[in-house]
Short mmCIF file of C-alpha atoms in Angstrom, two decimals:
data_model
loop_
_atom_site.label_atom_id
_atom_site.label_comp_id
_atom_site.label_asym_id
_atom_site.label_seq_id
_atom_site.Cartn_x
_atom_site.Cartn_y
_atom_site.Cartn_z
CA MET A 1 11.08 39.54 -57.80
CA GLU A 2 14.34 38.99 -55.95
CA MET A 3 12.74 40.07 -52.68
CA ASN A 4 9.90 37.56 -53.20
CA LEU A 5 12.39 34.76 -53.91
CA ASN A 6 14.37 35.63 -50.80
CA SER A 7 11.20 35.78 -48.75
CA GLN A 8 10.04 32.43 -50.11
CA HIS A 9 13.45 30.92 -49.43
CA GLN A 10 13.39 32.29 -45.87
CA ASP A 11 9.90 30.87 -45.24
CA ASN A 12 10.98 27.46 -46.52
CA ARG A 13 14.07 27.59 -44.30
CA PHE A 14 11.96 28.20 -41.18
CA LEU A 15 9.34 25.60 -42.15
CA ALA A 16 12.08 22.99 -42.54
CA PHE A 17 13.79 24.04 -39.29
CA ASP A 18 14.87 21.27 -36.93
CA TYR A 19 12.45 21.78 -34.04
CA GLU A 20 14.16 19.08 -31.99
CA GLN A 21 17.33 21.16 -31.97
CA VAL A 22 15.40 24.22 -30.79
CA LEU A 23 13.69 22.21 -28.08
CA GLU A 24 17.01 20.82 -26.91
CA LEU A 25 18.36 24.34 -26.56
CA LEU A 26 15.25 25.54 -24.75
CA LYS A 27 15.23 22.62 -22.33
CA HIS A 28 18.34 23.87 -20.62
CA ARG A 29 17.10 27.43 -20.26
CA VAL A 30 15.11 29.15 -17.55
CA ILE A 31 11.76 27.51 -18.21
CA PHE A 32 13.19 24.11 -17.34
CA LYS A 33 15.41 25.07 -14.41
CA GLY A 34 13.68 22.74 -11.95
CA THR A 35 10.53 20.74 -11.41
CA SER A 36 9.38 22.81 -8.47
CA GLN A 37 9.62 26.02 -10.49
CA LEU A 38 7.09 24.74 -13.02
CA PHE A 39 4.27 25.56 -10.62
CA HIS A 40 5.09 29.28 -10.86
CA TYR A 41 4.46 29.56 -14.60
CA SER A 42 1.15 30.23 -16.29
CA VAL A 43 0.71 29.24 -19.92
CA ASP A 44 1.03 32.88 -21.03
CA GLN A 45 4.24 33.30 -19.07
CA LEU A 46 5.57 30.12 -20.57
CA GLN A 47 4.84 31.25 -24.14
CA ALA A 48 6.35 34.65 -23.49
CA GLY A 49 9.41 32.92 -22.16
CA ILE A 50 9.67 30.80 -25.29
CA ASP A 51 9.61 33.94 -27.49
CA LEU A 52 12.43 35.44 -25.43
CA GLN A 53 14.47 32.28 -25.58
CA LEU A 54 13.97 31.96 -29.34
CA GLU A 55 15.36 35.45 -29.71
CA ALA A 56 18.20 34.67 -27.33
CA ILE A 57 19.37 31.72 -29.44
CA GLY A 58 19.22 33.85 -32.60
CA ILE A 59 16.00 32.68 -34.21
CA GLY A 60 14.08 35.84 -35.18
CA GLY A 61 12.05 38.28 -33.14
CA GLN A 62 8.47 38.33 -32.01
CA GLN A 63 7.55 40.81 -34.77
CA SER A 64 8.72 38.53 -37.57
CA SER A 65 5.70 36.99 -39.29
CA ASN A 66 7.97 34.35 -40.78
CA MET A 67 8.53 33.00 -37.29
CA ASN A 68 4.84 32.18 -36.63
CA PRO A 69 4.92 28.54 -37.84
CA LEU A 70 8.10 27.82 -35.89
CA ARG A 71 6.95 29.67 -32.78
CA THR A 72 3.56 27.91 -32.81
CA GLU A 73 5.13 24.49 -33.21
CA VAL A 74 7.76 25.06 -30.53
CA LYS A 75 5.18 26.44 -28.10
CA GLN A 76 3.03 23.38 -28.58
CA ARG A 77 5.92 20.98 -28.14
CA VAL A 78 7.29 22.77 -25.07
CA LYS A 79 3.81 23.02 -23.54
CA GLU A 80 3.42 19.24 -23.92
CA SER A 81 6.75 18.73 -22.17
CA PHE A 82 5.75 21.28 -19.53
CA ASP A 83 2.46 19.50 -18.83
CA LYS A 84 4.14 16.12 -18.72
CA LYS A 85 6.81 17.25 -16.26
CA LYS A 86 4.27 19.07 -14.12
CA ASP A 87 1.95 16.04 -13.99
CA ALA A 88 4.88 13.85 -13.00
CA PHE A 89 5.28 15.84 -9.77
CA ASP A 90 1.75 17.19 -9.35
CA PRO A 91 1.07 16.18 -5.72
CA GLY A 92 -2.63 16.96 -5.97
CA LYS A 93 -3.13 14.61 -8.90
CA LYS A 94 -1.10 11.80 -7.36
CA LEU A 95 -2.56 12.39 -3.92
CA ASN A 96 -6.00 11.53 -5.28
CA LYS A 97 -4.63 8.20 -6.46
CA MET A 98 -3.28 7.56 -2.98
CA LYS A 99 -6.74 7.92 -1.44
CA GLU A 100 -7.72 4.52 -2.78
CA ALA A 101 -4.70 2.90 -1.12
CA MET A 102 -5.48 4.66 2.18
CA ALA A 103 -9.12 3.54 1.91
CA TRP A 104 -7.93 -0.06 1.73
CA LEU A 105 -5.91 0.34 4.92
CA GLU A 106 -8.81 2.07 6.67
CA TRP A 107 -11.07 -0.83 5.71
CA TYR A 108 -8.48 -3.30 6.99
CA LYS A 109 -8.17 -1.39 10.26
CA LYS A 110 -11.94 -1.52 10.75
CA VAL A 111 -12.50 -5.21 9.98
CA THR A 112 -9.57 -6.41 12.11
CA LEU A 113 -10.52 -4.54 15.27
CA LYS A 114 -11.83 -7.67 17.01
CA GLU A 115 -8.61 -9.52 16.12
CA GLY A 116 -6.56 -7.28 18.36
CA GLY A 117 -6.37 -4.39 15.90
CA TYR A 118 -4.77 -4.08 12.50
CA TYR A 119 -1.19 -4.07 13.83
CA ASP A 120 -1.52 -7.52 15.38
CA SER A 121 -3.75 -8.87 12.64
CA PHE A 122 -1.09 -7.89 10.11
CA LYS A 123 1.61 -9.62 12.17
CA ARG A 124 -0.35 -12.86 12.55
CA SER A 125 -2.18 -13.03 9.21
CA GLU A 126 0.37 -15.20 7.42
CA TYR A 127 -0.30 -17.92 9.98
CA ARG A 128 -4.09 -17.84 9.64
CA GLY A 129 -4.83 -19.57 6.35
CA ARG A 130 -5.19 -18.69 2.69
CA ASP A 131 -7.82 -15.95 3.03
CA ALA A 132 -5.79 -14.12 5.66
CA VAL A 133 -2.66 -14.36 3.54
CA LYS A 134 -4.54 -13.01 0.51
CA SER A 135 -5.85 -10.05 2.51
CA ARG A 136 -2.37 -9.40 3.86
CA GLN A 137 -0.88 -9.44 0.36
CA GLU A 138 -3.45 -6.90 -0.78
CA ILE A 139 -2.64 -4.64 2.17
CA VAL A 140 1.10 -5.01 1.54
CA LYS A 141 0.55 -3.92 -2.07
CA HIS A 142 -1.16 -0.70 -0.98
CA GLN A 143 1.37 -0.20 1.79
CA ARG A 144 4.16 -0.28 -0.82
CA ILE A 145 2.31 2.10 -3.16
CA LEU A 146 1.89 4.67 -0.39
CA THR A 147 5.45 4.32 0.84
CA ARG A 148 6.95 4.81 -2.65
CA TYR A 149 4.81 7.89 -3.13
CA TRP A 150 5.70 9.55 0.18
CA LYS A 151 9.39 8.71 -0.06
CA THR A 152 9.42 10.47 -3.44
CA MET A 153 7.46 13.42 -2.08
CA VAL A 154 9.79 13.90 0.89
CA ALA A 155 12.84 13.69 -1.36
CA GLU A 156 11.38 16.30 -3.74
CA VAL A 157 10.46 18.67 -0.91
CA GLU A 158 13.97 18.52 0.49
CA LYS A 159 15.31 19.74 -2.86
CA MET A 160 13.05 22.81 -2.86
CA PRO A 161 14.13 26.29 -1.77
CA GLN A 162 13.02 27.02 1.78
CA ARG A 163 10.05 29.21 0.83
CA GLU A 164 8.64 26.60 -1.56
CA GLU A 165 9.29 23.83 0.96
CA THR A 166 7.33 25.67 3.65
CA ALA A 167 4.37 26.27 1.32
CA PHE A 168 4.36 22.64 0.25
CA ARG A 169 4.53 21.34 3.79
CA THR A 170 1.62 23.53 4.90
CA ARG A 171 -0.55 22.15 2.13
CA TRP A 172 0.35 18.45 2.22
CA LEU A 173 1.59 17.69 5.73
CA TYR A 174 -1.83 16.63 7.03
CA ALA A 175 -2.03 13.86 4.44
CA GLY A 176 1.57 12.88 5.14
CA THR A 177 0.86 12.66 8.87
CA ASN A 178 -2.16 10.41 8.33
CA TYR A 179 -0.05 8.21 6.06
CA ARG A 180 2.72 7.95 8.67
CA ARG A 181 0.31 7.05 11.47
CA MET A 182 -1.49 4.47 9.35
CA VAL A 183 1.40 2.80 7.53
CA GLU A 184 4.39 2.94 9.87
CA PRO A 185 2.83 0.43 12.31
CA LEU A 186 2.81 -2.08 9.43
CA ASP A 187 6.53 -1.46 8.87
CA ILE A 188 7.10 -1.98 12.59
CA ALA A 189 5.18 -5.26 12.47
CA GLU A 190 7.33 -6.49 9.58
CA TYR A 191 10.50 -5.42 11.39
CA TYR A 192 9.76 -7.33 14.60
CA MET A 193 8.52 -10.40 12.73
CA LYS A 194 12.18 -11.03 11.85
CA SER A 195 13.82 -12.92 14.67
CA GLY A 196 16.43 -10.96 16.59
CA ASN A 197 15.41 -7.49 15.41
CA THR A 198 15.38 -4.85 18.13
CA ASP A 199 15.35 -1.06 18.52
CA TYR A 200 13.30 -0.18 15.45
CA VAL A 201 13.38 3.55 16.19
CA ASN A 202 17.17 3.79 15.93
CA LEU A 203 18.03 0.86 13.68
CA GLY A 204 15.07 0.20 11.41
CA ARG A 205 13.11 3.41 10.88
CA SER A 206 13.00 4.94 7.41
CA GLU A 207 14.31 8.48 7.06
CA HIS A 208 11.14 9.70 5.35
CA TYR A 209 9.12 8.86 8.48
CA LYS A 210 11.59 10.82 10.59
CA LYS A 211 11.31 13.81 8.26
CA LEU A 212 7.50 13.75 8.20
CA GLU A 213 7.43 13.61 12.00
CA GLU A 214 9.98 16.42 12.27
CA TRP A 215 7.91 18.64 9.98
CA ARG A 216 4.76 17.82 11.94
CA LYS A 217 6.41 18.91 15.20
CA GLU A 218 7.67 22.12 13.60
CA ASP A 219 4.20 22.83 12.25
CA ASN A 220 2.48 22.11 15.59
CA PRO A 221 5.07 22.35 18.40
CA SER A 222 2.51 22.40 21.24
CA GLY A 223 0.74 19.22 20.16
CA SER A 224 -2.95 18.79 19.37
CA GLY A 225 -4.42 16.91 22.33
CA ASN A 226 -4.62 19.59 25.02
CA TYR A 227 -8.41 19.91 24.79
CA ARG A 228 -9.31 16.49 23.42
CA ARG A 229 -12.08 14.63 25.21
CA LYS A 230 -12.07 11.30 23.38
CA SER A 231 -9.42 9.00 21.98
CA VAL A 232 -8.03 9.34 18.49
CA SER A 233 -8.72 6.70 15.83
CA LEU A 234 -5.03 6.61 14.84
CA THR A 235 -2.39 6.68 17.55
CA GLU A 236 -0.51 9.95 17.17
CA ASP A 237 2.94 8.53 17.87
CA SER A 238 3.46 6.26 14.87
CA CYS A 239 6.24 4.41 16.74
CA PHE A 240 3.93 3.30 19.56
CA TRP A 241 4.02 -0.38 18.61
CA ALA A 242 7.81 -0.31 18.47
CA TYR A 243 7.78 0.86 22.10
CA VAL A 244 5.43 -2.01 22.96
CA GLU A 245 7.72 -4.53 21.25
CA GLU A 246 10.66 -3.16 23.21
CA ALA A 247 8.60 -3.40 26.41
CA ILE A 248 8.06 -7.10 25.69
CA ILE A 249 11.79 -7.62 25.10
CA ASN A 250 12.70 -5.76 28.29
CA SER A 251 10.08 -7.58 30.32
CA LYS A 252 11.72 -10.87 29.33
CA ARG A 253 15.03 -9.45 30.49
CA LEU A 254 13.45 -8.33 33.73
CA ARG A 255 12.38 -11.93 34.34
CA GLU A 256 15.37 -13.85 33.01
CA GLY A 257 18.28 -11.47 32.46
CA SER A 258 21.46 -10.67 34.32
CA LEU A 259 21.51 -8.05 37.06
CA GLU A 260 22.63 -5.38 34.60
CA GLU A 261 20.00 -6.40 32.08
CA LYS A 262 17.32 -6.26 34.76
CA GLU A 263 18.38 -2.76 35.78
CA ASN A 264 18.31 -1.54 32.21
CA ALA A 265 14.98 -3.26 31.64
CA MET A 266 13.43 -1.58 34.68
CA ALA A 267 14.67 1.82 33.49
CA TYR A 268 13.10 1.24 30.06
CA LEU A 269 9.79 0.05 31.49
CA VAL A 270 9.52 3.04 33.82
CA LYS A 271 10.05 5.36 30.86
CA PHE A 272 7.66 3.35 28.71
CA GLY A 273 4.95 3.43 31.35
CA GLY A 274 5.28 7.16 31.81
CA ASN A 275 5.02 7.79 28.07
CA VAL A 276 1.98 5.54 27.70
CA MET A 277 0.20 7.26 30.60
CA THR A 278 0.89 10.64 28.99
CA MET A 279 -0.69 9.34 25.78
CA ILE A 280 -3.68 8.00 27.69
CA TRP A 281 -4.24 11.23 29.62
CA SER A 282 -4.11 13.25 26.40
CA TYR A 283 -6.28 10.73 24.51
CA SER A 284 -3.57 10.54 21.85
CA VAL A 285 -3.48 6.74 21.69
CA SER A 286 -6.16 4.68 19.95
CA SER A 287 -8.48 2.59 22.12
CA GLU A 288 -7.64 -0.43 19.94
CA ILE A 289 -4.52 -0.99 22.07
CA PHE A 290 -6.88 -2.29 24.76
CA GLN A 291 -8.41 -4.94 22.50
CA PRO A 292 -8.05 -8.34 24.20
CA GLN A 293 -5.71 -9.82 21.57
CA SER A 294 -3.46 -6.80 21.05
CA SER A 295 0.28 -6.98 21.67
CA PHE A 296 -0.13 -4.36 24.39
CA MET A 297 -2.72 -6.40 26.30
CA ASN A 298 -0.74 -9.61 25.75
CA TRP A 299 2.31 -7.86 27.20
CA TRP A 300 0.39 -6.82 30.29
CA GLN A 301 -1.21 -10.24 30.83
CA GLU A 302 2.08 -12.10 30.32
CA TYR A 303 4.23 -9.90 32.54
CA ARG A 304 1.70 -8.44 34.97
CA GLN A 305 3.10 -10.18 38.06
CA ASP A 306 6.72 -9.30 37.22
CA ILE A 307 5.83 -5.65 36.70
CA LEU A 308 3.72 -5.41 39.86
CA ARG A 309 6.47 -7.07 41.88
CA CYS A 310 9.37 -4.95 40.58
CA LEU A 311 7.55 -1.69 39.85
CA SER A 312 4.88 -1.36 42.52
CA ASN A 313 4.58 2.41 42.06
CA PHE A 314 4.39 2.10 38.29
CA PRO A 315 1.42 4.38 37.28
CA LEU A 316 0.64 2.31 34.20
CA ALA A 317 0.64 -0.87 36.30
CA ASN A 318 -1.97 0.62 38.65
CA TYR A 319 -4.02 1.87 35.70
CA MET A 320 -4.03 -1.57 34.09
CA ASP A 321 -4.41 -3.60 37.28
CA ASN A 322 -7.49 -1.59 38.30
CA GLU A 323 -8.86 -1.97 34.74
CA VAL A 324 -9.40 1.75 34.37
CA TYR A 325 -8.69 1.27 30.65
CA ARG A 326 -12.19 -0.22 30.20
CA SER A 327 -13.64 3.29 30.28
CA TYR A 328 -11.00 4.80 27.96
CA ALA A 329 -12.86 4.58 24.65
#
C-alpha cells in the first residue's frame, strides 16, 4: 500500500511539474546553441537530445514510465519552438516569398524599356504624373522588401562557421546575385537623385552588396562571359549606372573645370571607356543601355563633341560615333 501511495504521489508530482522551467533550462543547452545548427537536427535526433538533457538536469531517465507525460509534453513544446526558430531563418521558405517581389521588378523592367530602361524610368517617374508615382511607390515597396531580406541573409551567413557558410553560399548565391543586379541600380538612382551626391561605390554602397559581389567573385573567379554570344538581360556589374553617373560628372568637369579637374576627368573617362568596352565585348552589359532615353545615351549625346575632341583615340568614342552599338542586341 505504501509503495502505491508513493507511486501515486510521484506521478502527481511529475504531472504537476512546471514545464516552463524545464523548457527554460533546455533552451540554453545544446539543441538551441545557434540558429544555423538547427538545420542539422532531425526530429528523432531532437527528441533523443531532449531525453538526454532531461536526465542531465536531474529529471528521471528514459526507462522511467513515470516520465512519459512530462517527456511527451516537453518534446511537443520544444518541437514547436524548434519549428518556429527554423522557419524564422528558413531561406527556402522566405526565398519563395521573395519571388513575388522580384517578379514585380522584372515586370517593371520590361514595361519601361522604351522609356530608357528601368533605371532611368525609376529616376524620372516622380516627375511624370500620378500613375508614374504610384508605379514607383509599388516598386519601392518591393525593393525595400528584398533589401531587408538580403541584408538579414548576409548578416546570418557571416555568423556561420566557415563550412556552413560555404554550403549556404553555394545554394543561395545565384538568387543573391540576381537580386543585386536587379535592385542595386535602383539604389544608385536614388543616391544620384540627391543633389551633390558623388562616388556611390565608395561613399554610398551598402555593405551587403559588397559582400554578395565578393562571394560571387570567389565562387566564379574567371567570370561567366568568355563564351557568351548575346547580351545579358541584367548587366553583370551592378554598379554600372554609378559609373555612368560619374562619367556625366567628369564630362562636365572636362568642359568647365580647372586644369587639374580636366586632367582627373580625362583619366576617369579613359578608364570608364575601357571598362565599358570590356563589358560590350564580353556581352556582359544589357542592351537597354543603348535605349535612346537612357542616361548612357544622354551622356554620349550631350558630351560627344567634348569627348571626341579631347579623347580622339578613345575606343568607346569610336564605337559610339560609328553607331556600332546598333547591332549589339
